[in-house]
DNA sequence: CCTAGCACTCTATTCTATCGAGTGCCAATA
DNA sequence: TATTGGCACTCGATAGAATAGAGTGCTAGG
């Protein structure tokens, strides 16, 4: 067992992945001999494939079938043959470019539209996570009277997102007092990260102070809510697998947003952009791969986009799409 | 052919639907004779079922199988046996009640949480449509300075929803001028329906007037964006059908939000709460039924909720759930 | 080191036979 | 006249056997 990957073995592995991704059927030695740029006989290819199987890169569904890649096989393929540079074809590039120049509107729509764009580009499920609360700064705080005992708290953050909440008061408060409180809060909290809010010093006016305390309390709650996730492409999942069981399992998993978010976070924290099958550590997603990319706004990484498809996916194309969309989103958000 | 539905035939039809909804298998005469409260022999039941088939209420998958209901059969069942009153069981009622008393937060989250509630109650896909722009009144308009030449326009509407847009100015404007404009716009536009905005009379200050015109223009654009749809429960669709093709078709259709919205609108406009299979007039949803209910806020019907499941669904339970949730949502929105 | 040849394995397909659920019809019955 | 037991019939579902073919591993010879 020469547990070592010479260039011919690598070429064969590559060809198996390419072929299987395209046709979804186990690929045999004779097919490879015909197709690939490998000028050796099927018998030689069989020998190599045998080695590749023993080393864990390929597997056989059954004795008399061709080979399909294992997760380890995909991993080698991705690490060796898929470049992370944006060498995508021009058509895609243009459509993405166009999308981001035309796109405007609220942040939430921006994210969900981006998610839809990515799912349509790739035909797999797309995930876009909004900015995490640590990177969000408070820009403005407004208090708007709904009726004498209820006030709407509005917060605008540094990314232009708006959060709101209704405050219930035990006592009545006048519009002018609200204005004082609004101004005080905005002046005091502008530029403060949403993640690190402390109590404001009292102003001396009991009514205003009371509402300020209430407001800061509520602002803290926004911390959790700014964690937003946009997942699109359920129908693509149904197209990607032919066992309805698998479809169900994957969709159920994707509906647990926190799970998807932490999954993406985990992949990124390992410095990876791709995670394959068992690498995900989530049983229902054993047949899935995830491709992720953070996006950068004004030099700062604020969120990430991801893609969930079958392990048997076109990695080069998907990686290019994810890179492109994350770059586009970052650029767009830096401008607006 | 006595093309007339006596009470025994109706009872048999009812039993077929009940049984088929529960077991998903064609039901035969002997099973019915055992189960149902019908005290006649299988032979008699066969005769009745034969009639029901010829009249279009039942059908046979193949000669030697039991019967399953047709769309017409389901329709008769719903019209005859399913009451539209809220006689749901107490457990459900409590959990829904609890949800709506605890629920708070932004309108968008309210809707998507409601959609999730309904999909979890019923195990089918849920749709919640937000208020249509005609019924929305402006409550407050705020202008917030981002930098000297850019201003964030915020609008709060009568339902507590917030819309925002960044305005790009050709000239610089001071914070105090912004405050004047904010106050003017709020005073002038409070209570005006978003659907019918006209130009404000000029105030005399050119800078302020210019930004007011710009703001009103932008407010008009919000009209389209307040039309919101929240669809949840893709994984439930995957569980409801066992043909992956059907799952794919249904999911693709549900992703076309405008289609779903107009579907619900159509059903409601006919004064119906249930539409079954072919009645929907949408080929990919031939195997689906839709249950809808408008919800009422402060006496006015502002939106609707809907449910999409297989024709073979538990209509009484689903109708109760939809009614309950729509009532809860309406009540909650009337308060907040 | 490569490759042609060959025996072998195992799936997928086809065909047949059989089983059994459920029917429609008819004659008997209350 | 309405109901029912009896019965022949239909047809899908299941199982078994035979076949074809794809692809393999191994070996021996270039």
XYZ file of C-alpha atoms (C1' of nucleotides) in Angstrom:
732
model
C 0.000 0.000 0.000
C 1.767 3.090 -1.209
C -0.382 5.389 0.908
C 0.710 8.260 -1.215
C -1.114 10.230 -3.852
C 0.750 10.381 -7.135
C -0.497 12.654 -9.847
C -2.227 9.902 -11.794
C -4.229 8.762 -8.829
C -5.180 12.366 -8.173
C -6.268 12.790 -11.775
C -8.412 9.703 -11.525
C -10.006 10.878 -8.298
C -10.704 14.200 -9.901
C -12.299 12.563 -12.903
C -14.479 10.381 -10.714
C -15.764 13.388 -8.801
C -16.392 15.420 -11.940
C -18.214 12.593 -13.594
C -20.261 11.635 -10.569
C -21.264 15.206 -9.871
C -22.561 15.469 -13.381
C -24.291 12.128 -13.846
C -25.131 10.978 -10.328
C -24.134 7.431 -11.188
C -21.239 5.325 -9.978
C -18.392 5.653 -12.461
C -16.467 2.648 -13.697
C -12.998 2.140 -15.054
C -13.930 1.857 -18.721
C -15.889 5.090 -18.699
C -12.917 6.853 -17.147
C -10.550 5.398 -19.718
C -12.697 6.814 -22.483
C -13.501 10.195 -20.962
C -10.578 11.418 -18.975
C -7.328 12.742 -20.272
C -5.738 9.673 -18.773
C -4.121 7.543 -21.424
C -3.994 4.193 -19.676
C -6.067 1.067 -19.902
C -9.135 0.335 -17.791
C -7.165 -2.332 -15.953
C -4.607 0.170 -14.760
C -7.376 2.516 -13.729
C -8.957 -0.342 -11.832
C -5.761 -0.883 -9.898
C -5.545 2.776 -9.003
C -9.179 2.899 -8.037
C -8.648 -0.090 -5.830
C -5.917 1.773 -4.022
C -8.031 4.905 -3.790
C -10.807 2.850 -2.254
C -8.510 1.271 0.332
C -7.170 4.700 1.208
C -10.726 5.908 1.783
C -11.219 8.281 -1.143
C -13.694 6.161 -3.066
C -16.316 3.620 -2.257
C -18.514 1.114 -4.047
C -22.282 1.050 -3.566
C -22.059 -2.689 -4.323
C -19.536 -5.124 -5.630
C -20.397 -4.872 -9.272
C -20.852 -1.139 -9.506
C -18.506 1.718 -10.261
C -17.050 3.982 -7.609
C -18.406 7.097 -5.986
C -16.410 9.568 -3.903
C -16.425 9.440 -0.109
C -16.483 12.601 1.987
C -12.702 12.258 2.192
C -12.587 12.057 -1.593
C -14.587 15.254 -1.969
C -12.367 16.895 0.605
C -9.204 16.069 -1.342
C -10.892 17.270 -4.526
C -11.875 20.586 -2.997
C -8.511 21.185 -1.347
C -6.527 20.260 -4.413
C -8.496 21.232 -7.479
C -10.882 24.001 -6.488
C -9.356 27.425 -6.434
C -10.788 30.043 -4.136
C -10.194 32.878 -6.548
C -13.057 34.423 -8.456
C -12.538 32.838 -11.844
C -16.241 32.489 -12.462
C -17.617 32.864 -15.921
C -18.715 36.241 -17.130
C -22.431 35.619 -17.442
C -22.851 34.920 -13.778
C -20.651 37.793 -12.828
C -22.759 40.220 -14.761
C -26.047 39.048 -13.340
C -24.731 39.314 -9.815
C -23.221 42.707 -10.480
C -26.506 43.864 -11.915
C -28.434 42.570 -8.947
C -26.359 44.495 -6.468
C -26.443 47.756 -8.361
C -30.201 47.640 -8.708
C -30.862 46.311 -5.240
C -31.986 48.799 -2.671
C -34.456 48.910 0.143
C -34.489 47.837 3.711
C -31.759 45.675 5.131
C -34.078 42.746 5.719
C -35.190 42.694 2.104
C -31.604 43.084 1.014
C -30.697 39.917 2.876
C -33.628 37.837 1.788
C -33.231 38.970 -1.815
C -29.558 38.063 -1.651
C -30.477 34.670 -0.308
C -32.893 34.202 -3.167
C -30.256 35.296 -5.660
C -27.801 32.745 -4.380
C -30.295 29.910 -4.356
C -31.255 30.687 -7.928
C -27.642 30.925 -9.063
C -26.706 27.574 -7.604
C -29.966 25.621 -7.372
C -29.229 24.751 -3.776
C -30.427 26.202 -0.482
C -28.897 29.539 0.477
C -28.297 31.109 3.859
C -27.548 34.731 4.627
C -26.846 35.779 8.187
C -27.193 39.394 9.156
C -24.704 41.331 11.223
C -23.949 39.930 14.648
C -24.787 42.178 17.599
C -21.177 42.754 18.633
C -20.376 44.696 15.487
C -23.509 46.817 15.561
C -23.306 50.326 16.928
C -26.253 52.383 18.059
C -26.816 55.369 15.820
C -30.021 56.874 17.061
C -32.730 56.244 19.644
C -36.222 57.686 19.270
C -39.233 57.551 21.560
C -42.581 58.053 19.863
C -45.821 58.417 21.743
C -48.524 55.941 20.807
C -50.925 56.938 23.550
C -50.325 58.544 26.940
C -49.159 55.340 28.602
C -47.469 53.604 25.698
C -44.363 54.587 23.839
C -42.711 53.123 20.767
C -38.969 52.732 21.156
C -37.045 52.933 17.889
C -33.381 52.238 17.479
C -31.402 52.786 14.309
C -28.057 51.032 14.159
C -24.862 51.694 12.279
C -25.927 49.429 9.429
C -29.208 51.247 8.949
C -31.266 48.493 10.528
C -34.182 49.564 12.675
C -35.414 47.736 15.742
C -38.562 48.642 17.601
C -40.498 47.768 20.672
C -43.534 49.031 22.492
C -42.935 50.167 26.063
C -45.787 49.962 28.555
C -45.596 52.681 31.194
C -47.163 52.667 34.608
C -47.557 56.424 34.483
C -48.438 58.982 31.830
C -45.697 60.918 30.139
C -45.919 64.007 27.971
C -44.556 64.431 24.475
C -42.050 67.043 25.605
C -40.635 64.748 28.249
C -40.333 62.058 25.633
C -38.396 64.457 23.451
C -35.966 65.193 26.272
C -35.479 61.487 26.870
C -35.020 60.798 23.150
C -32.364 63.436 22.799
C -30.586 62.346 25.934
C -30.503 58.710 24.927
C -29.319 59.400 21.405
C -26.564 61.730 22.582
C -25.518 59.330 25.284
C -25.633 56.075 23.297
C -24.619 57.053 19.776
C -21.659 54.913 18.758
C -22.022 52.480 21.625
C -21.933 48.834 20.543
C -25.270 47.142 21.084
C -23.357 44.404 22.875
C -22.041 46.584 25.687
C -24.720 48.774 27.171
C -24.423 50.089 30.707
C -26.855 52.113 32.789
C -27.130 55.823 31.965
C -26.444 58.226 34.834
C -29.657 59.796 36.065
C -30.587 63.217 34.727
C -32.463 64.271 37.807
C -35.926 64.259 36.290
C -37.608 61.142 37.683
C -40.037 60.609 34.809
C -37.358 60.914 32.164
C -34.948 58.782 34.126
C -37.525 56.079 34.539
C -38.194 55.840 30.854
C -34.494 55.889 30.066
C -33.900 52.882 32.258
C -36.791 51.107 30.596
C -35.432 51.992 27.182
C -31.929 50.709 27.898
C -33.411 47.474 29.172
C -35.273 47.028 25.925
C -32.264 47.928 23.833
C -30.439 45.066 25.461
C -33.114 42.733 24.200
C -32.468 43.864 20.651
C -29.086 42.216 20.950
C -30.666 38.832 20.372
C -33.013 40.007 17.682
C -30.435 41.542 15.425
C -29.157 38.020 14.828
C -31.075 37.465 11.637
C -30.992 34.535 9.253
C -32.472 34.275 5.806
C -32.767 30.812 4.343
C -34.235 30.277 0.896
C -34.494 27.405 -1.530
C -36.592 24.653 0.037
C -37.715 23.530 -3.398
C -34.088 23.144 -4.465
C -33.553 20.703 -1.639
C -36.463 18.672 -2.962
C -34.763 18.595 -6.349
C -31.325 17.732 -5.028
C -32.218 14.407 -3.425
C -34.480 11.703 -4.703
C -35.325 10.094 -1.387
C -38.191 12.007 0.138
C -36.865 11.021 3.561
C -33.647 12.830 2.936
C -35.525 15.888 1.730
C -37.591 15.911 4.871
C -34.595 15.502 7.162
C -32.681 18.306 5.488
C -35.627 20.689 5.470
C -36.360 20.037 9.130
C -32.749 20.792 9.941
C -32.688 23.975 7.880
C -35.730 25.221 9.748
C -33.714 25.244 12.962
C -32.050 28.530 12.273
C -29.810 28.570 15.302
C -28.398 25.242 14.192
C -27.591 26.531 10.734
C -26.032 29.689 12.137
C -23.767 27.815 14.514
C -22.889 25.391 11.758
C -21.696 28.227 9.543
C -19.896 29.849 12.438
C -18.088 26.589 13.179
C -16.917 26.162 9.623
C -15.647 29.723 9.428
C -13.929 29.517 12.783
C -11.847 26.654 11.467
C -10.749 28.892 8.631
C -12.573 26.694 6.152
C -14.905 27.630 3.353
C -16.212 24.144 2.640
C -17.486 21.417 4.947
C -18.418 18.058 3.552
C -20.899 15.447 4.740
C -19.747 13.894 7.975
C -17.458 16.860 8.607
C -20.570 18.834 9.474
C -21.181 16.671 12.511
C -24.937 16.832 11.997
C -26.445 13.455 11.245
C -29.431 14.672 9.183
C -27.022 16.558 6.948
C -24.754 13.576 6.344
C -25.467 13.804 2.628
C -24.925 17.542 2.477
C -22.029 19.899 2.009
C -21.866 23.502 3.080
C -19.985 26.299 1.356
C -19.580 29.518 3.306
C -18.045 32.926 2.968
C -18.017 35.893 5.313
C -18.857 39.274 3.883
C -17.037 42.409 4.756
C -18.543 45.837 5.267
C -16.191 48.773 5.591
C -13.295 46.481 6.323
C -15.140 44.616 9.013
C -16.578 41.129 8.784
C -20.187 41.513 9.833
C -21.980 38.392 8.612
C -21.717 35.483 6.322
C -23.479 33.731 3.523
C -23.668 30.019 3.042
C -24.938 27.383 0.739
C -26.297 23.951 1.579
C -26.411 21.303 -1.118
C -25.725 17.632 -1.612
C -22.148 16.432 -1.163
C -22.454 15.630 -4.822
C -22.359 19.267 -5.887
C -20.399 21.261 -8.405
C -17.868 22.704 -5.987
C -16.013 25.053 -8.332
C -19.189 26.664 -9.553
C -20.754 26.909 -6.120
C -17.625 28.323 -4.528
C -17.390 30.947 -7.226
C -21.036 31.882 -6.754
C -20.721 32.142 -2.991
C -17.582 34.256 -3.241
C -19.164 36.495 -5.802
C -22.353 37.054 -3.879
C -20.580 37.662 -0.599
C -18.303 40.197 -2.273
C -21.289 41.875 -3.885
C -23.234 42.020 -0.659
C -20.288 43.441 1.248
C -19.700 46.098 -1.368
C -23.348 47.033 -1.533
C -23.629 47.355 2.222
C -20.463 49.410 2.433
C -21.973 51.962 0.065
C -25.515 52.222 1.480
C -79.754 6.409 -10.194
C -81.335 8.253 -7.322
C -78.991 11.216 -7.673
C -79.914 12.239 -4.197
C -77.979 12.047 -0.982
C -79.880 10.275 1.748
C -78.520 10.313 5.237
C -76.984 6.842 5.023
C -75.012 7.650 1.924
C -73.825 10.807 3.588
C -72.764 8.858 6.656
C -70.838 6.443 4.485
C -69.120 9.265 2.616
C -68.227 10.846 5.906
C -66.785 7.607 7.230
C -64.726 7.099 4.086
C -63.218 10.571 4.393
C -62.495 10.181 8.108
C -60.908 6.814 7.606
C -58.875 7.816 4.563
C -57.615 10.985 6.207
C -56.379 8.934 9.093
C -54.880 5.918 7.337
C -54.028 7.146 3.839
C -55.296 3.900 2.347
C -58.324 3.175 0.197
C -61.177 2.091 2.437
C -63.331 -0.931 1.621
C -66.840 -1.966 2.487
C -65.976 -4.496 5.150
C -63.801 -2.064 7.075
C -66.616 0.456 7.024
C -69.129 -2.135 8.219
C -66.922 -2.845 11.180
C -65.870 0.674 12.071
C -68.664 3.069 11.348
C -71.847 3.490 13.285
C -73.618 2.133 10.253
C -75.423 -1.097 11.082
C -75.746 -2.647 7.660
C -73.897 -5.380 5.842
C -70.862 -4.830 3.632
C -72.982 -5.672 0.602
C -75.331 -2.809 1.286
C -72.404 -0.508 1.822
C -71.000 -1.654 -1.490
C -74.204 -0.702 -3.222
C -74.132 2.751 -1.676
C -70.485 3.230 -2.472
C -71.163 2.276 -6.039
C -73.759 5.027 -6.238
C -71.413 7.503 -4.551
C -68.782 6.656 -7.112
C -71.136 7.167 -10.037
C -72.212 10.488 -8.579
C -68.578 11.558 -8.399
C -67.979 11.593 -4.653
C -65.678 8.589 -4.506
C -63.215 6.919 -6.804
C -61.223 3.705 -7.006
C -57.461 3.727 -7.543
C -57.961 0.348 -9.241
C -60.668 -2.238 -9.628
C -59.826 -4.324 -6.638
C -59.152 -1.563 -4.166
C -61.314 0.335 -1.730
C -62.562 3.852 -2.374
C -60.959 7.211 -1.774
C -62.750 10.576 -1.828
C -62.676 12.807 -4.879
C -62.352 16.583 -4.587
C -66.135 16.672 -4.854
C -66.340 14.186 -2.004
C -64.134 16.328 0.204
C -66.193 19.352 -0.730
C -69.437 17.697 0.376
C -67.735 16.564 3.575
C -66.497 20.045 4.391
C -69.772 21.760 3.557
C -71.876 19.246 5.448
C -69.889 18.005 8.392
C -67.306 20.624 9.256
C -68.605 23.419 11.380
C -66.948 26.798 11.148
C -67.412 27.550 14.813
C -64.484 27.382 17.192
C -65.187 24.086 18.873
C -61.536 23.171 19.024
C -60.211 21.183 21.908
C -58.915 22.954 24.942
C -55.248 22.043 24.680
C -54.801 23.761 21.394
C -56.800 26.734 22.484
C -54.575 27.284 25.454
C -51.327 27.053 23.559
C -52.546 29.556 20.987
C -53.857 31.875 23.662
C -50.533 31.645 25.445
C -48.625 32.377 22.257
C -50.514 35.564 21.573
C -50.273 36.900 25.090
C -46.540 36.347 25.210
C -45.884 37.437 21.671
C -44.503 40.883 21.214
C -41.966 42.530 19.030
C -41.903 43.902 15.550
C -44.736 43.312 13.162
C -42.620 41.265 10.802
C -41.600 38.881 13.558
C -45.182 38.750 14.741
C -46.263 37.532 11.326
C -43.499 35.029 10.800
C -43.916 33.686 14.328
C -47.632 33.350 13.714
C -46.913 31.489 10.529
C -44.617 29.169 12.410
C -47.219 28.659 15.109
C -49.813 27.628 12.575
C -47.514 25.268 10.723
C -46.594 23.592 13.989
C -50.199 23.299 15.113
C -51.332 21.672 11.900
C -48.216 20.078 10.431
C -48.916 21.698 7.102
C -47.545 24.794 5.388
C -48.835 28.107 6.749
C -49.254 31.480 5.099
C -49.734 34.823 6.780
C -50.281 37.927 4.688
C -49.643 41.289 6.225
C -51.926 44.292 5.976
C -52.573 45.668 2.536
C -51.411 49.252 1.991
C -54.920 50.684 1.680
C -55.733 50.029 5.304
C -52.490 51.384 6.718
C -52.425 54.872 8.200
C -49.340 56.946 8.802
C -48.673 57.514 12.481
C -45.329 59.251 12.578
C -42.581 60.421 10.251
C -39.010 60.962 11.456
C -35.942 62.252 9.678
C -32.626 61.211 11.170
C -29.299 62.592 10.035
C -26.770 59.989 8.932
C -24.238 62.470 7.608
C -24.663 66.017 6.323
C -25.968 64.984 2.922
C -27.823 61.799 3.826
C -30.941 61.401 5.878
C -32.759 58.319 7.068
C -36.498 58.548 6.592
C -38.525 56.536 9.089
C -42.230 55.992 8.973
C -44.278 54.308 11.674
C -47.735 53.185 10.617
C -50.944 52.571 12.493
C -50.118 48.902 12.927
C -46.752 49.644 14.481
C -44.803 48.655 11.382
C -41.741 50.709 10.545
C -40.537 51.439 7.041
C -37.273 53.166 6.285
C -35.307 54.578 3.424
C -32.142 56.555 2.969
C -32.556 59.901 1.219
C -29.630 61.312 -0.728
C -29.581 65.119 -0.712
C -27.907 67.423 -3.193
C -27.289 69.971 -0.479
C -26.333 69.900 3.176
C -29.007 70.274 5.791
C -28.685 70.928 9.504
C -30.124 68.887 12.313
C -32.422 71.673 13.387
C -33.881 71.996 9.907
C -34.435 68.252 9.918
C -36.304 68.572 13.181
C -38.597 71.204 11.728
C -39.276 69.035 8.723
C -39.894 65.957 10.903
C -42.400 67.760 13.052
C -44.141 69.286 10.083
C -44.465 65.988 8.253
C -45.726 64.098 11.277
C -48.310 66.733 12.107
C -49.406 67.005 8.510
C -49.535 63.277 7.658
C -50.627 61.596 10.858
C -53.734 59.550 10.150
C -53.430 59.810 6.376
C -53.755 56.422 4.610
C -50.523 55.369 2.999
C -52.508 54.786 -0.164
C -53.616 58.392 -0.623
C -50.753 60.823 -0.193
C -50.874 64.257 -1.791
C -48.274 67.015 -1.901
C -47.823 69.065 1.268
C -48.288 72.831 0.950
C -44.939 74.610 1.116
C -43.855 76.046 4.446
C -41.829 78.846 2.958
C -38.398 77.561 3.938
C -36.877 76.227 0.727
C -34.570 73.684 2.342
C -37.275 72.229 4.505
C -39.768 72.215 1.653
C -37.356 70.409 -0.587
C -36.802 67.608 1.860
C -40.511 67.322 2.543
C -41.227 66.761 -1.132
C -38.505 64.149 -1.243
C -39.902 62.451 1.844
C -43.445 62.262 0.500
C -42.124 60.763 -2.693
C -40.388 58.053 -0.712
C -43.400 57.405 1.460
C -45.350 56.606 -1.670
C -42.861 53.877 -2.439
C -43.541 52.235 0.896
C -47.017 51.465 -0.386
C -45.722 48.496 -2.336
C -43.421 47.235 0.356
C -45.999 46.893 3.070
C -47.518 43.971 1.126
C -45.836 41.178 3.005
C -46.198 37.386 2.989
C -44.824 34.903 5.456
C -44.797 31.255 4.434
C -43.457 28.585 6.746
C -43.436 24.807 6.852
C -41.501 23.495 3.877
C -40.530 20.415 5.830
C -44.184 19.694 6.527
C -44.825 19.576 2.802
C -42.098 16.978 2.502
C -43.853 14.923 5.154
C -47.313 15.301 3.659
C -46.621 13.632 0.322
C -44.588 10.577 -0.426
C -43.775 11.349 -4.031
C -40.737 13.592 -4.114
C -42.047 15.042 -7.367
C -45.159 16.283 -5.672
C -43.109 17.788 -2.866
C -40.966 19.628 -5.373
C -43.949 20.927 -7.341
C -45.704 22.197 -4.242
C -42.602 23.858 -2.821
C -41.837 25.580 -6.106
C -45.373 26.907 -6.184
C -45.264 28.105 -2.589
C -42.101 30.042 -3.340
C -44.025 32.203 -5.786
C -45.487 34.450 -3.151
C -47.643 36.511 -5.446
C -49.320 33.320 -6.621
C -50.097 32.222 -3.093
C -51.415 35.646 -2.183
C -53.741 35.822 -5.150
C -54.844 32.272 -4.479
C -55.890 33.175 -0.963
C -57.508 36.371 -2.167
C -59.520 34.409 -4.722
C -60.795 31.926 -2.200
C -61.819 34.666 0.213
C -63.472 36.713 -2.500
C -65.785 33.799 -3.207
C -66.783 33.842 0.439
C -65.180 30.465 0.966
C -62.855 29.301 3.682
C -61.808 26.041 2.039
C -60.676 25.274 -1.499
C -60.007 21.712 -2.521
C -57.684 20.250 -5.123
C -58.860 21.120 -8.598
C -60.922 23.981 -7.202
C -57.680 25.868 -6.725
C -57.146 26.032 -10.465
C -53.396 25.600 -10.063
C -52.127 22.384 -11.604
C -49.104 21.870 -9.313
C -51.440 22.109 -6.327
C -53.919 19.543 -7.656
C -53.274 17.375 -4.615
C -53.565 20.235 -2.156
C -56.298 21.962 -0.254
C -56.200 25.459 1.140
C -57.923 26.701 4.281
C -58.055 30.452 4.761
C -59.369 33.001 7.187
C -59.134 36.768 7.199
C -58.118 38.442 10.408
C -59.716 41.546 11.732
C -57.970 44.430 13.455
C -60.138 47.053 15.104
C -63.151 45.920 13.146
C -61.361 46.052 9.839
C -60.154 43.104 7.799
C -56.509 43.835 7.156
C -54.943 40.541 6.096
C -55.445 36.839 6.067
C -53.887 33.619 7.120
C -53.962 30.407 5.182
C -52.926 26.842 5.307
C -51.788 24.597 2.488
C -51.905 20.845 2.947
C -52.847 17.707 1.076
C -56.494 17.270 0.071
C -56.317 14.357 2.444
C -56.187 16.549 5.525
C -58.059 16.649 8.793
C -60.438 19.456 7.847
C -62.184 19.959 11.189
C -58.908 20.240 13.068
C -57.272 22.471 10.482
C -60.261 24.771 10.190
C -60.372 25.144 13.943
C -56.666 25.936 14.062
C -56.888 28.498 11.286
C -59.879 30.190 12.876
C -58.201 30.231 16.236
C -54.948 31.655 14.994
C -56.602 34.300 12.853
C -58.743 35.369 15.807
C -55.679 35.461 18.041
C -53.671 37.471 15.560
C -56.487 39.950 15.030
C -56.961 40.424 18.751
C -53.260 40.808 19.381
C -52.866 43.394 16.654
C -55.900 45.313 17.842
C -54.278 45.723 21.259
C -50.720 46.565 20.179
C 4.967 -1.201 -14.744
C 1.238 -1.942 -17.749
C -2.504 -4.509 -19.842
C -5.341 -8.260 -21.971
C -8.045 -11.901 -20.526
C -11.074 -14.202 -17.592
C -13.795 -15.855 -13.816
C -16.684 -13.899 -10.497
C -20.164 -11.031 -8.096
C -24.073 -8.666 -7.717
C -27.831 -5.539 -9.411
C -31.470 -4.716 -12.350
C -34.882 -6.594 -15.290
C -38.216 -9.692 -16.781
C -41.391 -13.281 -16.405
C -44.428 -16.316 -14.019
C -47.209 -17.906 -10.390
C -49.756 -17.075 -6.485
C -52.268 -14.594 -2.939
C -55.791 -11.853 -1.346
C -58.450 -7.743 -0.894
C -62.290 -5.830 -2.699
C -65.676 -5.570 -6.043
C -70.309 -6.226 -8.819
C -74.012 -9.012 -9.448
C -77.640 -12.270 -8.385
C -80.714 -14.899 -5.977
C -82.695 -15.545 -1.540
C -84.881 -13.426 2.364
C -87.613 -10.552 5.761
C -88.840 -3.204 -1.657
C -84.711 -3.049 0.895
C -81.245 -5.958 2.626
C -77.960 -9.625 2.644
C -75.146 -13.916 1.849
C -72.831 -16.147 -1.764
C -69.799 -16.192 -5.531
C -67.121 -15.419 -9.582
C -64.038 -12.002 -11.099
C -60.414 -8.349 -11.392
C -56.188 -6.693 -10.499
C -52.366 -5.007 -7.622
C -48.881 -6.677 -4.661
C -45.465 -10.156 -3.500
C -42.253 -13.740 -4.203
C -39.248 -16.689 -6.864
C -36.453 -17.943 -10.890
C -33.971 -16.907 -14.844
C -31.272 -13.769 -17.507
C -28.363 -10.032 -18.941
C -24.862 -6.971 -18.181
C -21.836 -3.915 -15.851
C -17.902 -3.796 -13.296
C -14.661 -5.860 -10.546
C -10.125 -8.436 -8.808
C -6.683 -11.363 -10.141
C -3.233 -13.430 -12.942
C -0.121 -14.085 -16.447
C 2.367 -12.280 -20.161
C 4.473 -8.322 -22.603
